[in-house]
JSON list of C-alpha atoms and ligand atoms in Angstrom, two decimals:
[
{"chain": "G", "resi": 1, "resn": "MET", "atom": "CA", "xyz": [-3.26, -21.44, 24.46]},
{"chain": "G", "resi": 2, "resn": "GLU", "atom": "CA", "xyz": [-2.34, -23.54, 21.44]},
{"chain": "G", "resi": 3, "resn": "ARG", "atom": "CA", "xyz": [-2.19, -27.27, 20.81]},
{"chain": "G", "resi": 4, "resn": "LEU", "atom": "CA", "xyz": [1.22, -28.73, 21.54]},
{"chain": "G", "resi": 5, "resn": "GLN", "atom": "CA", "xyz": [1.69, -30.25, 18.08]},
{"chain": "G", "resi": 6, "resn": "LYS", "atom": "CA", "xyz": [0.84, -26.91, 16.47]},
{"chain": "G", "resi": 7, "resn": "VAL", "atom": "CA", "xyz": [3.39, -25.05, 18.60]},
{"chain": "G", "resi": 8, "resn": "ILE", "atom": "CA", "xyz": [6.07, -27.58, 17.66]},
{"chain": "G", "resi": 9, "resn": "ALA", "atom": "CA", "xyz": [5.18, -27.34, 13.97]},
{"chain": "G", "resi": 10, "resn": "ASN", "atom": "CA", "xyz": [5.06, -23.54, 14.04]},
{"chain": "G", "resi": 11, "resn": "SER", "atom": "CA", "xyz": [8.55, -23.43, 15.51]},
{"chain": "G", "resi": 12, "resn": "GLY", "atom": "CA", "xyz": [9.78, -24.98, 12.26]},
{"chain": "G", "resi": 13, "resn": "TYR", "atom": "CA", "xyz": [11.12, -28.05, 14.11]},
{"chain": "G", "resi": 14, "resn": "THR", "atom": "CA", "xyz": [9.06, -30.51, 12.10]},
{"chain": "G", "resi": 15, "resn": "SER", "atom": "CA", "xyz": [5.66, -31.03, 10.46]},
{"chain": "G", "resi": 16, "resn": "ARG", "atom": "CA", "xyz": [2.46, -31.23, 12.46]},
{"chain": "G", "resi": 17, "resn": "ARG", "atom": "CA", "xyz": [2.13, -34.96, 11.72]},
{"chain": "G", "resi": 18, "resn": "LYS", "atom": "CA", "xyz": [5.69, -35.71, 12.85]},
{"chain": "G", "resi": 19, "resn": "ALA", "atom": "CA", "xyz": [5.11, -33.60, 15.96]},
{"chain": "G", "resi": 20, "resn": "GLU", "atom": "CA", "xyz": [2.10, -35.79, 16.77]},
{"chain": "G", "resi": 21, "resn": "GLU", "atom": "CA", "xyz": [4.24, -38.91, 16.39]},
{"chain": "G", "resi": 22, "resn": "LEU", "atom": "CA", "xyz": [6.89, -37.44, 18.70]},
{"chain": "G", "resi": 23, "resn": "ILE", "atom": "CA", "xyz": [4.25, -36.70, 21.34]},
{"chain": "G", "resi": 24, "resn": "GLN", "atom": "CA", "xyz": [2.67, -40.16, 21.09]},
{"chain": "G", "resi": 25, "resn": "SER", "atom": "CA", "xyz": [6.04, -41.85, 21.40]},
{"chain": "G", "resi": 26, "resn": "GLY", "atom": "CA", "xyz": [6.77, -40.02, 24.66]},
{"chain": "G", "resi": 27, "resn": "LYS", "atom": "CA", "xyz": [9.56, -37.83, 23.34]},
{"chain": "G", "resi": 28, "resn": "VAL", "atom": "CA", "xyz": [7.99, -34.50, 24.30]},
{"chain": "G", "resi": 29, "resn": "LYS", "atom": "CA", "xyz": [7.99, -32.92, 27.74]},
{"chain": "G", "resi": 30, "resn": "VAL", "atom": "CA", "xyz": [6.18, -29.80, 28.85]},
{"chain": "G", "resi": 31, "resn": "ASN", "atom": "CA", "xyz": [7.61, -28.16, 31.96]},
{"chain": "G", "resi": 32, "resn": "GLY", "atom": "CA", "xyz": [9.46, -31.39, 32.73]},
{"chain": "G", "resi": 33, "resn": "VAL", "atom": "CA", "xyz": [6.44, -33.70, 32.37]},
{"chain": "G", "resi": 34, "resn": "THR", "atom": "CA", "xyz": [6.17, -36.16, 29.50]},
{"chain": "G", "resi": 35, "resn": "ILE", "atom": "CA", "xyz": [3.01, -35.56, 27.49]},
{"chain": "G", "resi": 36, "resn": "TYR", "atom": "CA", "xyz": [1.28, -38.27, 25.45]},
{"chain": "G", "resi": 37, "resn": "GLU", "atom": "CA", "xyz": [-2.04, -36.52, 24.93]},
{"chain": "G", "resi": 38, "resn": "LEU", "atom": "CA", "xyz": [-2.32, -34.91, 21.46]},
{"chain": "G", "resi": 39, "resn": "GLY", "atom": "CA", "xyz": [-4.89, -32.30, 22.44]},
{"chain": "G", "resi": 40, "resn": "THR", "atom": "CA", "xyz": [-2.72, -30.84, 25.21]},
{"chain": "G", "resi": 41, "resn": "LYS", "atom": "CA", "xyz": [-2.72, -27.06, 25.14]},
{"chain": "G", "resi": 42, "resn": "VAL", "atom": "CA", "xyz": [0.33, -25.01, 26.00]},
{"chain": "G", "resi": 43, "resn": "ASN", "atom": "CA", "xyz": [0.99, -21.32, 26.29]},
{"chain": "G", "resi": 44, "resn": "THR", "atom": "CA", "xyz": [3.95, -19.20, 25.26]},
{"chain": "G", "resi": 45, "resn": "THR", "atom": "CA", "xyz": [5.70, -19.44, 28.63]},
{"chain": "G", "resi": 46, "resn": "ASP", "atom": "CA", "xyz": [5.66, -23.25, 28.82]},
{"chain": "G", "resi": 47, "resn": "LEU", "atom": "CA", "xyz": [9.01, -24.99, 28.42]},
{"chain": "G", "resi": 48, "resn": "ILE", "atom": "CA", "xyz": [8.87, -27.63, 25.72]},
{"chain": "G", "resi": 49, "resn": "GLU", "atom": "CA", "xyz": [11.58, -30.29, 25.36]},
{"chain": "G", "resi": 50, "resn": "ILE", "atom": "CA", "xyz": [11.93, -32.78, 22.54]},
{"chain": "G", "resi": 51, "resn": "ASP", "atom": "CA", "xyz": [14.34, -35.64, 23.12]},
{"chain": "G", "resi": 52, "resn": "GLY", "atom": "CA", "xyz": [15.84, -33.59, 25.93]},
{"chain": "G", "resi": 53, "resn": "ASN", "atom": "CA", "xyz": [16.43, -30.49, 23.78]},
{"chain": "G", "resi": 54, "resn": "ILE", "atom": "CA", "xyz": [14.62, -27.26, 24.55]},
{"chain": "G", "resi": 55, "resn": "LEU", "atom": "CA", "xyz": [12.39, -26.17, 21.68]},
{"chain": "G", "resi": 56, "resn": "GLN", "atom": "CA", "xyz": [13.18, -22.68, 20.46]},
{"chain": "G", "resi": 57, "resn": "LYS", "atom": "CA", "xyz": [9.79, -21.24, 19.71]},
{"chain": "G", "resi": 58, "resn": "GLU", "atom": "CA", "xyz": [9.88, -18.73, 16.97]},
{"chain": "G", "resi": 59, "resn": "GLU", "atom": "CA", "xyz": [6.76, -16.69, 17.07]},
{"chain": "G", "resi": 60, "resn": "GLN", "atom": "CA", "xyz": [4.54, -17.35, 14.11]},
{"chain": "G", "resi": 61, "resn": "LYS", "atom": "CA", "xyz": [3.92, -14.17, 12.14]},
{"chain": "G", "resi": 62, "resn": "VAL", "atom": "CA", "xyz": [0.33, -13.11, 11.63]},
{"chain": "G", "resi": 63, "resn": "TYR", "atom": "CA", "xyz": [-1.13, -10.33, 9.48]},
{"chain": "G", "resi": 64, "resn": "PHE", "atom": "CA", "xyz": [-4.60, -8.84, 9.72]},
{"chain": "G", "resi": 65, "resn": "LEU", "atom": "CA", "xyz": [-6.33, -6.32, 7.50]},
{"chain": "G", "resi": 66, "resn": "LEU", "atom": "CA", "xyz": [-9.00, -4.41, 9.43]},
{"chain": "G", "resi": 67, "resn": "TYR", "atom": "CA", "xyz": [-11.68, -2.05, 8.19]},
{"chain": "G", "resi": 68, "resn": "LYS", "atom": "CA", "xyz": [-11.37, 0.35, 11.11]},
{"chain": "G", "resi": 69, "resn": "PRO", "atom": "CA", "xyz": [-14.65, 1.91, 12.16]},
{"chain": "G", "resi": 70, "resn": "ARG", "atom": "CA", "xyz": [-14.99, 5.40, 13.60]},
{"chain": "G", "resi": 71, "resn": "GLY", "atom": "CA", "xyz": [-14.73, 5.69, 17.41]},
{"chain": "G", "resi": 72, "resn": "VAL", "atom": "CA", "xyz": [-11.93, 3.19, 18.01]},
{"chain": "G", "resi": 73, "resn": "VAL", "atom": "CA", "xyz": [-8.37, 4.06, 19.07]},
{"chain": "G", "resi": 74, "resn": "THR", "atom": "CA", "xyz": [-5.35, 2.82, 17.17]},
{"chain": "G", "resi": 75, "resn": "THR", "atom": "CA", "xyz": [-3.26, 1.53, 20.09]},
{"chain": "G", "resi": 76, "resn": "THR", "atom": "CA", "xyz": [-2.82, -1.78, 21.86]},
{"chain": "G", "resi": 77, "resn": "ASN", "atom": "CA", "xyz": [-4.40, -0.43, 25.05]},
{"chain": "G", "resi": 78, "resn": "ASP", "atom": "CA", "xyz": [-5.95, 2.87, 25.93]},
{"chain": "G", "resi": 79, "resn": "ASP", "atom": "CA", "xyz": [-5.50, 4.66, 29.25]},
{"chain": "G", "resi": 80, "resn": "LYS", "atom": "CA", "xyz": [-9.07, 5.96, 29.00]},
{"chain": "G", "resi": 81, "resn": "ASN", "atom": "CA", "xyz": [-10.37, 2.43, 28.50]},
{"chain": "G", "resi": 82, "resn": "ARG", "atom": "CA", "xyz": [-11.77, 3.13, 25.07]},
{"chain": "G", "resi": 83, "resn": "LYS", "atom": "CA", "xyz": [-12.13, 0.33, 22.56]},
{"chain": "G", "resi": 84, "resn": "THR", "atom": "CA", "xyz": [-8.93, -0.31, 20.59]},
{"chain": "G", "resi": 85, "resn": "VAL", "atom": "CA", "xyz": [-8.35, -1.74, 17.14]},
{"chain": "G", "resi": 86, "resn": "VAL", "atom": "CA", "xyz": [-6.71, -4.78, 18.77]},
{"chain": "G", "resi": 87, "resn": "ASP", "atom": "CA", "xyz": [-9.95, -5.46, 20.71]},
{"chain": "G", "resi": 88, "resn": "LEU", "atom": "CA", "xyz": [-11.70, -5.95, 17.37]},
{"chain": "G", "resi": 89, "resn": "ILE", "atom": "CA", "xyz": [-9.49, -8.88, 16.41]},
{"chain": "G", "resi": 90, "resn": "ASP", "atom": "CA", "xyz": [-9.90, -12.33, 17.85]},
{"chain": "G", "resi": 91, "resn": "THR", "atom": "CA", "xyz": [-6.36, -13.64, 18.35]},
{"chain": "G", "resi": 92, "resn": "GLN", "atom": "CA", "xyz": [-4.07, -14.86, 21.10]},
{"chain": "G", "resi": 93, "resn": "MET", "atom": "CA", "xyz": [-1.08, -13.36, 19.31]},
{"chain": "G", "resi": 94, "resn": "ARG", "atom": "CA", "xyz": [0.39, -10.06, 20.45]},
{"chain": "G", "resi": 95, "resn": "ILE", "atom": "CA", "xyz": [-0.28, -7.86, 17.47]},
{"chain": "G", "resi": 96, "resn": "TYR", "atom": "CA", "xyz": [0.01, -4.13, 17.02]},
{"chain": "G", "resi": 97, "resn": "PRO", "atom": "CA", "xyz": [-1.19, -1.67, 14.42]},
{"chain": "G", "resi": 98, "resn": "VAL", "atom": "CA", "xyz": [0.99, -0.59, 11.50]},
{"chain": "G", "resi": 99, "resn": "GLY", "atom": "CA", "xyz": [0.87, 3.19, 11.78]},
{"chain": "G", "resi": 100, "resn": "ARG", "atom": "CA", "xyz": [-2.08, 5.08, 13.08]},
{"chain": "G", "resi": 101, "resn": "LEU", "atom": "CA", "xyz": [-5.55, 6.16, 12.09]},
{"chain": "G", "resi": 102, "resn": "ASP", "atom": "CA", "xyz": [-7.24, 8.85, 14.19]},
{"chain": "G", "resi": 103, "resn": "TYR", "atom": "CA", "xyz": [-10.20, 8.05, 16.46]},
{"chain": "G", "resi": 104, "resn": "ASP", "atom": "CA", "xyz": [-12.60, 9.51, 13.90]},
{"chain": "G", "resi": 105, "resn": "THR", "atom": "CA", "xyz": [-10.83, 8.17, 10.78]},
{"chain": "G", "resi": 106, "resn": "THR", "atom": "CA", "xyz": [-12.13, 5.00, 9.13]},
{"chain": "G", "resi": 107, "resn": "GLY", "atom": "CA", "xyz": [-10.59, 2.58, 6.68]},
{"chain": "G", "resi": 108, "resn": "ILE", "atom": "CA", "xyz": [-7.81, 0.14, 6.06]},
{"chain": "G", "resi": 109, "resn": "LEU", "atom": "CA", "xyz": [-5.40, -0.70, 8.86]},
{"chain": "G", "resi": 110, "resn": "LEU", "atom": "CA", "xyz": [-2.90, -3.53, 9.05]},
{"chain": "G", "resi": 111, "resn": "LEU", "atom": "CA", "xyz": [-2.07, -5.26, 12.34]},
{"chain": "G", "resi": 112, "resn": "THR", "atom": "CA", "xyz": [0.76, -7.72, 12.80]},
{"chain": "G", "resi": 113, "resn": "ASN", "atom": "CA", "xyz": [3.50, -9.03, 15.06]},
{"chain": "G", "resi": 114, "resn": "ASP", "atom": "CA", "xyz": [6.02, -8.71, 12.21]},
{"chain": "G", "resi": 115, "resn": "GLY", "atom": "CA", "xyz": [8.06, -5.67, 13.23]},
{"chain": "G", "resi": 116, "resn": "VAL", "atom": "CA", "xyz": [10.30, -5.79, 10.16]},
{"chain": "G", "resi": 117, "resn": "LEU", "atom": "CA", "xyz": [7.41, -5.50, 7.73]},
{"chain": "G", "resi": 118, "resn": "ALA", "atom": "CA", "xyz": [5.55, -2.99, 9.91]},
{"chain": "G", "resi": 119, "resn": "ASN", "atom": "CA", "xyz": [8.53, -0.61, 10.08]},
{"chain": "G", "resi": 120, "resn": "ALA", "atom": "CA", "xyz": [9.25, -0.91, 6.39]},
{"chain": "G", "resi": 121, "resn": "LEU", "atom": "CA", "xyz": [5.64, -0.17, 5.44]},
{"chain": "G", "resi": 122, "resn": "MET", "atom": "CA", "xyz": [5.71, 2.97, 7.57]},
{"chain": "G", "resi": 123, "resn": "HIS", "atom": "CA", "xyz": [9.08, 4.27, 6.42]},
{"chain": "G", "resi": 124, "resn": "PRO", "atom": "CA", "xyz": [8.62, 7.04, 3.83]},
{"chain": "G", "resi": 125, "resn": "LYS", "atom": "CA", "xyz": [11.73, 5.95, 1.91]},
{"chain": "G", "resi": 126, "resn": "ASN", "atom": "CA", "xyz": [9.90, 2.83, 0.77]},
{"chain": "G", "resi": 127, "resn": "ASN", "atom": "CA", "xyz": [7.25, 4.90, -0.99]},
{"chain": "G", "resi": 128, "resn": "ILE", "atom": "CA", "xyz": [4.33, 2.72, 0.01]},
{"chain": "G", "resi": 129, "resn": "ASP", "atom": "CA", "xyz": [1.12, 4.35, -1.22]},
{"chain": "G", "resi": 130, "resn": "LYS", "atom": "CA", "xyz": [-1.41, 5.29, 1.42]},
{"chain": "G", "resi": 131, "resn": "VAL", "atom": "CA", "xyz": [-4.54, 6.47, -0.31]},
{"chain": "G", "resi": 132, "resn": "TYR", "atom": "CA", "xyz": [-7.01, 8.66, 1.58]},
{"chain": "G", "resi": 133, "resn": "ILE", "atom": "CA", "xyz": [-10.41, 10.04, 0.65]},
{"chain": "G", "resi": 134, "resn": "ALA", "atom": "CA", "xyz": [-11.07, 13.29, 2.44]},
{"chain": "G", "resi": 135, "resn": "LYS", "atom": "CA", "xyz": [-14.27, 15.28, 2.59]},
{"chain": "G", "resi": 136, "resn": "VAL", "atom": "CA", "xyz": [-13.23, 18.86, 3.18]},
{"chain": "G", "resi": 137, "resn": "LYS", "atom": "CA", "xyz": [-14.93, 22.16, 3.80]},
{"chain": "G", "resi": 138, "resn": "GLY", "atom": "CA", "xyz": [-14.74, 24.47, 0.80]},
{"chain": "G", "resi": 139, "resn": "LEU", "atom": "CA", "xyz": [-14.37, 24.04, -2.92]},
{"chain": "G", "resi": 140, "resn": "VAL", "atom": "CA", "xyz": [-10.86, 22.85, -3.66]},
{"chain": "G", "resi": 141, "resn": "GLY", "atom": "CA", "xyz": [-9.33, 24.28, -6.81]},
{"chain": "G", "resi": 142, "resn": "LYS", "atom": "CA", "xyz": [-6.52, 23.33, -9.18]},
{"chain": "G", "resi": 143, "resn": "GLU", "atom": "CA", "xyz": [-4.11, 25.61, -7.38]},
{"chain": "G", "resi": 144, "resn": "GLN", "atom": "CA", "xyz": [-4.69, 23.84, -4.04]},
{"chain": "G", "resi": 145, "resn": "ILE", "atom": "CA", "xyz": [-4.27, 20.46, -5.70]},
{"chain": "G", "resi": 146, "resn": "ASN", "atom": "CA", "xyz": [-0.87, 21.63, -6.99]},
{"chain": "G", "resi": 147, "resn": "GLN", "atom": "CA", "xyz": [0.07, 22.79, -3.51]},
{"chain": "G", "resi": 148, "resn": "LEU", "atom": "CA", "xyz": [-0.82, 19.42, -1.99]},
{"chain": "G", "resi": 149, "resn": "GLN", "atom": "CA", "xyz": [1.14, 17.62, -4.70]},
{"chain": "G", "resi": 150, "resn": "ASN", "atom": "CA", "xyz": [4.26, 19.73, -4.35]},
{"chain": "G", "resi": 151, "resn": "GLY", "atom": "CA", "xyz": [4.27, 19.59, -0.54]},
{"chain": "G", "resi": 152, "resn": "VAL", "atom": "CA", "xyz": [2.93, 21.93, 2.11]},
{"chain": "G", "resi": 153, "resn": "ILE", "atom": "CA", "xyz": [4.49, 23.06, 5.38]},
{"chain": "G", "resi": 154, "resn": "ILE", "atom": "CA", "xyz": [3.23, 21.13, 8.37]},
{"chain": "G", "resi": 155, "resn": "ASP", "atom": "CA", "xyz": [4.91, 21.47, 11.77]},
{"chain": "G", "resi": 156, "resn": "ASN", "atom": "CA", "xyz": [7.65, 23.51, 10.08]},
{"chain": "G", "resi": 157, "resn": "ILE", "atom": "CA", "xyz": [8.55, 20.70, 7.68]},
{"chain": "G", "resi": 158, "resn": "LYS", "atom": "CA", "xyz": [7.53, 20.42, 4.06]},
{"chain": "G", "resi": 159, "resn": "SER", "atom": "CA", "xyz": [5.56, 17.29, 3.29]},
{"chain": "G", "resi": 160, "resn": "SER", "atom": "CA", "xyz": [7.01, 15.25, 0.46]},
{"chain": "G", "resi": 161, "resn": "ARG", "atom": "CA", "xyz": [5.45, 15.02, -2.97]},
{"chain": "G", "resi": 162, "resn": "ALA", "atom": "CA", "xyz": [1.97, 13.54, -3.05]},
{"chain": "G", "resi": 163, "resn": "GLN", "atom": "CA", "xyz": [-0.71, 12.82, -5.59]},
{"chain": "G", "resi": 164, "resn": "ALA", "atom": "CA", "xyz": [-4.03, 14.58, -5.28]},
{"chain": "G", "resi": 165, "resn": "ARG", "atom": "CA", "xyz": [-7.17, 14.76, -7.35]},
{"chain": "G", "resi": 166, "resn": "ILE", "atom": "CA", "xyz": [-10.62, 16.16, -6.89]},
{"chain": "G", "resi": 167, "resn": "LYS", "atom": "CA", "xyz": [-13.27, 13.46, -7.00]},
{"chain": "G", "resi": 168, "resn": "LYS", "atom": "CA", "xyz": [-16.36, 15.58, -6.41]},
{"chain": "G", "resi": 169, "resn": "TYR", "atom": "CA", "xyz": [-17.58, 19.05, -5.49]},
{"chain": "G", "resi": 170, "resn": "ASP", "atom": "CA", "xyz": [-20.79, 20.01, -3.85]},
{"chain": "G", "resi": 171, "resn": "LYS", "atom": "CA", "xyz": [-21.51, 23.68, -4.28]},
{"chain": "G", "resi": 172, "resn": "LYS", "atom": "CA", "xyz": [-24.70, 23.44, -2.19]},
{"chain": "G", "resi": 173, "resn": "THR", "atom": "CA", "xyz": [-22.94, 22.14, 0.92]},
{"chain": "G", "resi": 174, "resn": "ASN", "atom": "CA", "xyz": [-19.67, 23.88, 0.02]},
{"chain": "G", "resi": 175, "resn": "THR", "atom": "CA", "xyz": [-17.63, 20.67, 0.36]},
{"chain": "G", "resi": 176, "resn": "SER", "atom": "CA", "xyz": [-15.22, 18.72, -1.82]},
{"chain": "G", "resi": 177, "resn": "ILE", "atom": "CA", "xyz": [-14.12, 15.10, -1.93]},
{"chain": "G", "resi": 178, "resn": "VAL", "atom": "CA", "xyz": [-10.40, 14.77, -2.60]},
{"chain": "G", "resi": 179, "resn": "GLU", "atom": "CA", "xyz": [-8.24, 11.69, -3.07]},
{"chain": "G", "resi": 180, "resn": "LEU", "atom": "CA", "xyz": [-4.78, 12.12, -1.59]},
{"chain": "G", "resi": 181, "resn": "THR", "atom": "CA", "xyz": [-1.96, 9.59, -1.92]},
{"chain": "G", "resi": 182, "resn": "ILE", "atom": "CA", "xyz": [0.98, 10.01, 0.44]},
{"chain": "G", "resi": 183, "resn": "HIS", "atom": "CA", "xyz": [3.98, 7.95, 1.52]},
{"chain": "G", "resi": 184, "resn": "GLU", "atom": "CA", "xyz": [4.54, 9.53, 4.89]},
{"chain": "G", "resi": 185, "resn": "GLY", "atom": "CA", "xyz": [2.60, 8.90, 8.07]},
{"chain": "G", "resi": 186, "resn": "LYS", "atom": "CA", "xyz": [3.15, 11.75, 10.48]},
{"chain": "G", "resi": 187, "resn": "ASN", "atom": "CA", "xyz": [0.55, 12.33, 13.16]},
{"chain": "G", "resi": 188, "resn": "HIS", "atom": "CA", "xyz": [-2.64, 13.77, 11.63]},
{"chain": "G", "resi": 189, "resn": "GLN", "atom": "CA", "xyz": [-0.73, 14.21, 8.38]},
{"chain": "G", "resi": 190, "resn": "VAL", "atom": "CA", "xyz": [-3.69, 14.42, 6.01]},
{"chain": "G", "resi": 191, "resn": "LYS", "atom": "CA", "xyz": [-5.70, 16.74, 8.25]},
{"chain": "G", "resi": 192, "resn": "LYS", "atom": "CA", "xyz": [-2.69, 18.99, 8.69]},
{"chain": "G", "resi": 193, "resn": "MET", "atom": "CA", "xyz": [-1.99, 19.07, 4.96]},
{"chain": "G", "resi": 194, "resn": "PHE", "atom": "CA", "xyz": [-5.53, 20.22, 4.23]},
{"chain": "G", "resi": 195, "resn": "GLU", "atom": "CA", "xyz": [-5.44, 22.67, 7.13]},
{"chain": "G", "resi": 196, "resn": "ALA", "atom": "CA", "xyz": [-2.25, 24.13, 5.66]},
{"chain": "G", "resi": 197, "resn": "ILE", "atom": "CA", "xyz": [-4.12, 25.03, 2.48]},
{"chain": "G", "resi": 198, "resn": "GLY", "atom": "CA", "xyz": [-7.17, 26.30, 4.36]},
{"chain": "G", "resi": 199, "resn": "TYR", "atom": "CA", "xyz": [-9.60, 23.42, 3.84]},
{"chain": "G", "resi": 200, "resn": "PRO", "atom": "CA", "xyz": [-10.47, 21.63, 7.10]},
{"chain": "G", "resi": 201, "resn": "VAL", "atom": "CA", "xyz": [-11.15, 17.90, 6.89]},
{"chain": "G", "resi": 202, "resn": "LEU", "atom": "CA", "xyz": [-14.69, 16.92, 7.83]},
{"chain": "G", "resi": 203, "resn": "LYS", "atom": "CA", "xyz": [-14.40, 13.19, 7.21]},
{"chain": "G", "resi": 204, "resn": "LEU", "atom": "CA", "xyz": [-11.46, 10.93, 6.45]},
{"chain": "G", "resi": 205, "resn": "LYS", "atom": "CA", "xyz": [-11.13, 7.39, 5.19]},
{"chain": "G", "resi": 206, "resn": "ARG", "atom": "CA", "xyz": [-8.05, 5.43, 4.15]},
{"chain": "G", "resi": 207, "resn": "GLU", "atom": "CA", "xyz": [-8.96, 3.33, 1.16]},
{"chain": "G", "resi": 208, "resn": "ARG", "atom": "CA", "xyz": [-5.73, 1.62, 0.17]},
{"chain": "G", "resi": 209, "resn": "ILE", "atom": "CA", "xyz": [-2.26, 0.67, 1.38]},
{"chain": "G", "resi": 210, "resn": "SER", "atom": "CA", "xyz": [-0.08, -0.36, -1.55]},
{"chain": "G", "resi": 211, "resn": "PHE", "atom": "CA", "xyz": [-2.17, -2.97, -3.44]},
{"chain": "G", "resi": 212, "resn": "LEU", "atom": "CA", "xyz": [-4.41, -3.79, -0.44]},
{"chain": "G", "resi": 213, "resn": "ASP", "atom": "CA", "xyz": [-7.90, -2.34, -0.18]},
{"chain": "G", "resi": 214, "resn": "LEU", "atom": "CA", "xyz": [-11.14, -2.95, 1.69]},
{"chain": "G", "resi": 215, "resn": "THR", "atom": "CA", "xyz": [-12.86, -5.13, -0.91]},
{"chain": "G", "resi": 216, "resn": "GLY", "atom": "CA", "xyz": [-15.26, -7.59, 0.71]},
{"chain": "G", "resi": 217, "resn": "LEU", "atom": "CA", "xyz": [-15.14, -6.03, 4.19]},
{"chain": "G", "resi": 218, "resn": "LYS", "atom": "CA", "xyz": [-17.68, -3.98, 6.08]},
{"chain": "G", "resi": 219, "resn": "SER", "atom": "CA", "xyz": [-16.74, -1.46, 8.74]},
{"chain": "G", "resi": 220, "resn": "GLY", "atom": "CA", "xyz": [-15.45, -3.34, 11.81]},
{"chain": "G", "resi": 221, "resn": "GLU", "atom": "CA", "xyz": [-14.66, -6.52, 9.87]},
{"chain": "G", "resi": 222, "resn": "TYR", "atom": "CA", "xyz": [-11.23, -7.97, 9.24]},
{"chain": "G", "resi": 223, "resn": "ARG", "atom": "CA", "xyz": [-9.44, -10.77, 7.44]},
{"chain": "G", "resi": 224, "resn": "MET", "atom": "CA", "xyz": [-6.03, -12.36, 7.49]},
{"chain": "G", "resi": 225, "resn": "LEU", "atom": "CA", "xyz": [-3.61, -11.61, 4.69]},
{"chain": "G", "resi": 226, "resn": "SER", "atom": "CA", "xyz": [-2.79, -14.59, 2.50]},
{"chain": "G", "resi": 227, "resn": "PRO", "atom": "CA", "xyz": [0.86, -15.78, 2.31]},
{"chain": "G", "resi": 228, "resn": "LYS", "atom": "CA", "xyz": [0.86, -14.49, -1.27]},
{"chain": "G", "resi": 229, "resn": "GLU", "atom": "CA", "xyz": [-0.18, -11.00, -0.14]},
{"chain": "G", "resi": 230, "resn": "VAL", "atom": "CA", "xyz": [2.51, -10.98, 2.56]},
{"chain": "G", "resi": 231, "resn": "LYS", "atom": "CA", "xyz": [5.09, -11.98, -0.02]},
{"chain": "G", "resi": 232, "resn": "LYS", "atom": "CA", "xyz": [3.90, -9.23, -2.31]},
{"chain": "G", "resi": 233, "resn": "LEU", "atom": "CA", "xyz": [4.19, -6.66, 0.49]},
{"chain": "G", "resi": 234, "resn": "TYR", "atom": "CA", "xyz": [7.78, -7.78, 1.09]},
{"chain": "G", "resi": 235, "resn": "PHE", "atom": "CA", "xyz": [8.39, -7.35, -2.62]},
{"chain": "G", "resi": 236, "resn": "GLU", "atom": "CA", "xyz": [6.87, -3.84, -2.53]},
{"chain": "G", "resi": 237, "resn": "ILE", "atom": "CA", "xyz": [9.14, -2.69, 0.30]},
{"chain": "G", "resi": 238, "resn": "SER", "atom": "CA", "xyz": [12.24, -4.07, -1.39]},
{"chain": "G", "resi": 239, "resn": "LYS", "atom": "CA", "xyz": [11.55, -2.46, -4.78]},
{"chain": "G", "resi": 240, "resn": "GLU", "atom": "CA", "xyz": [13.95, 0.20, -6.00]},
{"chain": "G", "resi": 241, "resn": "LYS", "atom": "CA", "xyz": [11.93, 3.35, -6.46]},
{"chain": "L", "resi": 301, "resn": "URA", "atom": "N1", "xyz": [-3.89, 11.57, 8.51]},
{"chain": "L", "resi": 301, "resn": "URA", "atom": "C1", "xyz": [-4.73, 12.08, 9.42]},
{"chain": "L", "resi": 301, "resn": "URA", "atom": "O1", "xyz": [-4.82, 13.28, 9.57]},
{"chain": "L", "resi": 301, "resn": "URA", "atom": "N2", "xyz": [-5.47, 11.25, 10.13]},
{"chain": "L", "resi": 301, "resn": "URA", "atom": "C2", "xyz": [-5.45, 9.92, 9.99]},
{"chain": "L", "resi": 301, "resn": "URA", "atom": "O2", "xyz": [-6.16, 9.21, 10.67]},
{"chain": "L", "resi": 301, "resn": "URA", "atom": "C3", "xyz": [-4.56, 9.38, 9.03]},
{"chain": "L", "resi": 301, "resn": "URA", "atom": "C4", "xyz": [-3.78, 10.23, 8.31]}
]
């Protein structure tokens, strides 16, 4: 439920202050009843009329950046009743995740009701960086890094070019930490890429999407994107690459 004047303003019809004036002067009806009360709350199915004209409500676009914790599913609702990423965000808006992080993967995830931006961020042709940090079993060598960069076969298709670099080795535990930057987002893509070169992923975190990272957030926390950040994302998807 939202305040009537806010819904009118969000539709782009007029400013919030003018919407308040319209309500107070008896020009606004909700479901056929004239409303004078400024605090009146309405929901998305209510019919709003101003001066006898039906208000076309354009849904306000919202953008959230979540630090996804482990043990949460990336869907809007889960048939096994597990906690979803949408459950972590306090909003009345119908938002959905941009792409997918596995149940056991942590890190940056965007959620929005802006389908245009969501699709463009996911489309490989737009070359949006998705930067992952993977802890893998085994000591990754230069040769494997080259393989990851040039593309490996997963599900019978070669992955497109990527950037990879070794961040750390641990000879004692026989593990490596590798940073992998990809532009695709197939199901379990990173895990499958490492599997293809014989290094199973033990732990996975997504650290960055384009210029957005997790600065200032703890696992499970989220924030809204600023209008400037949204504008910058639109710029990133429209760039010739
Ligand atoms: N690739 C994976 O394998 N898992 C994720 O969660 C994200 C990318």
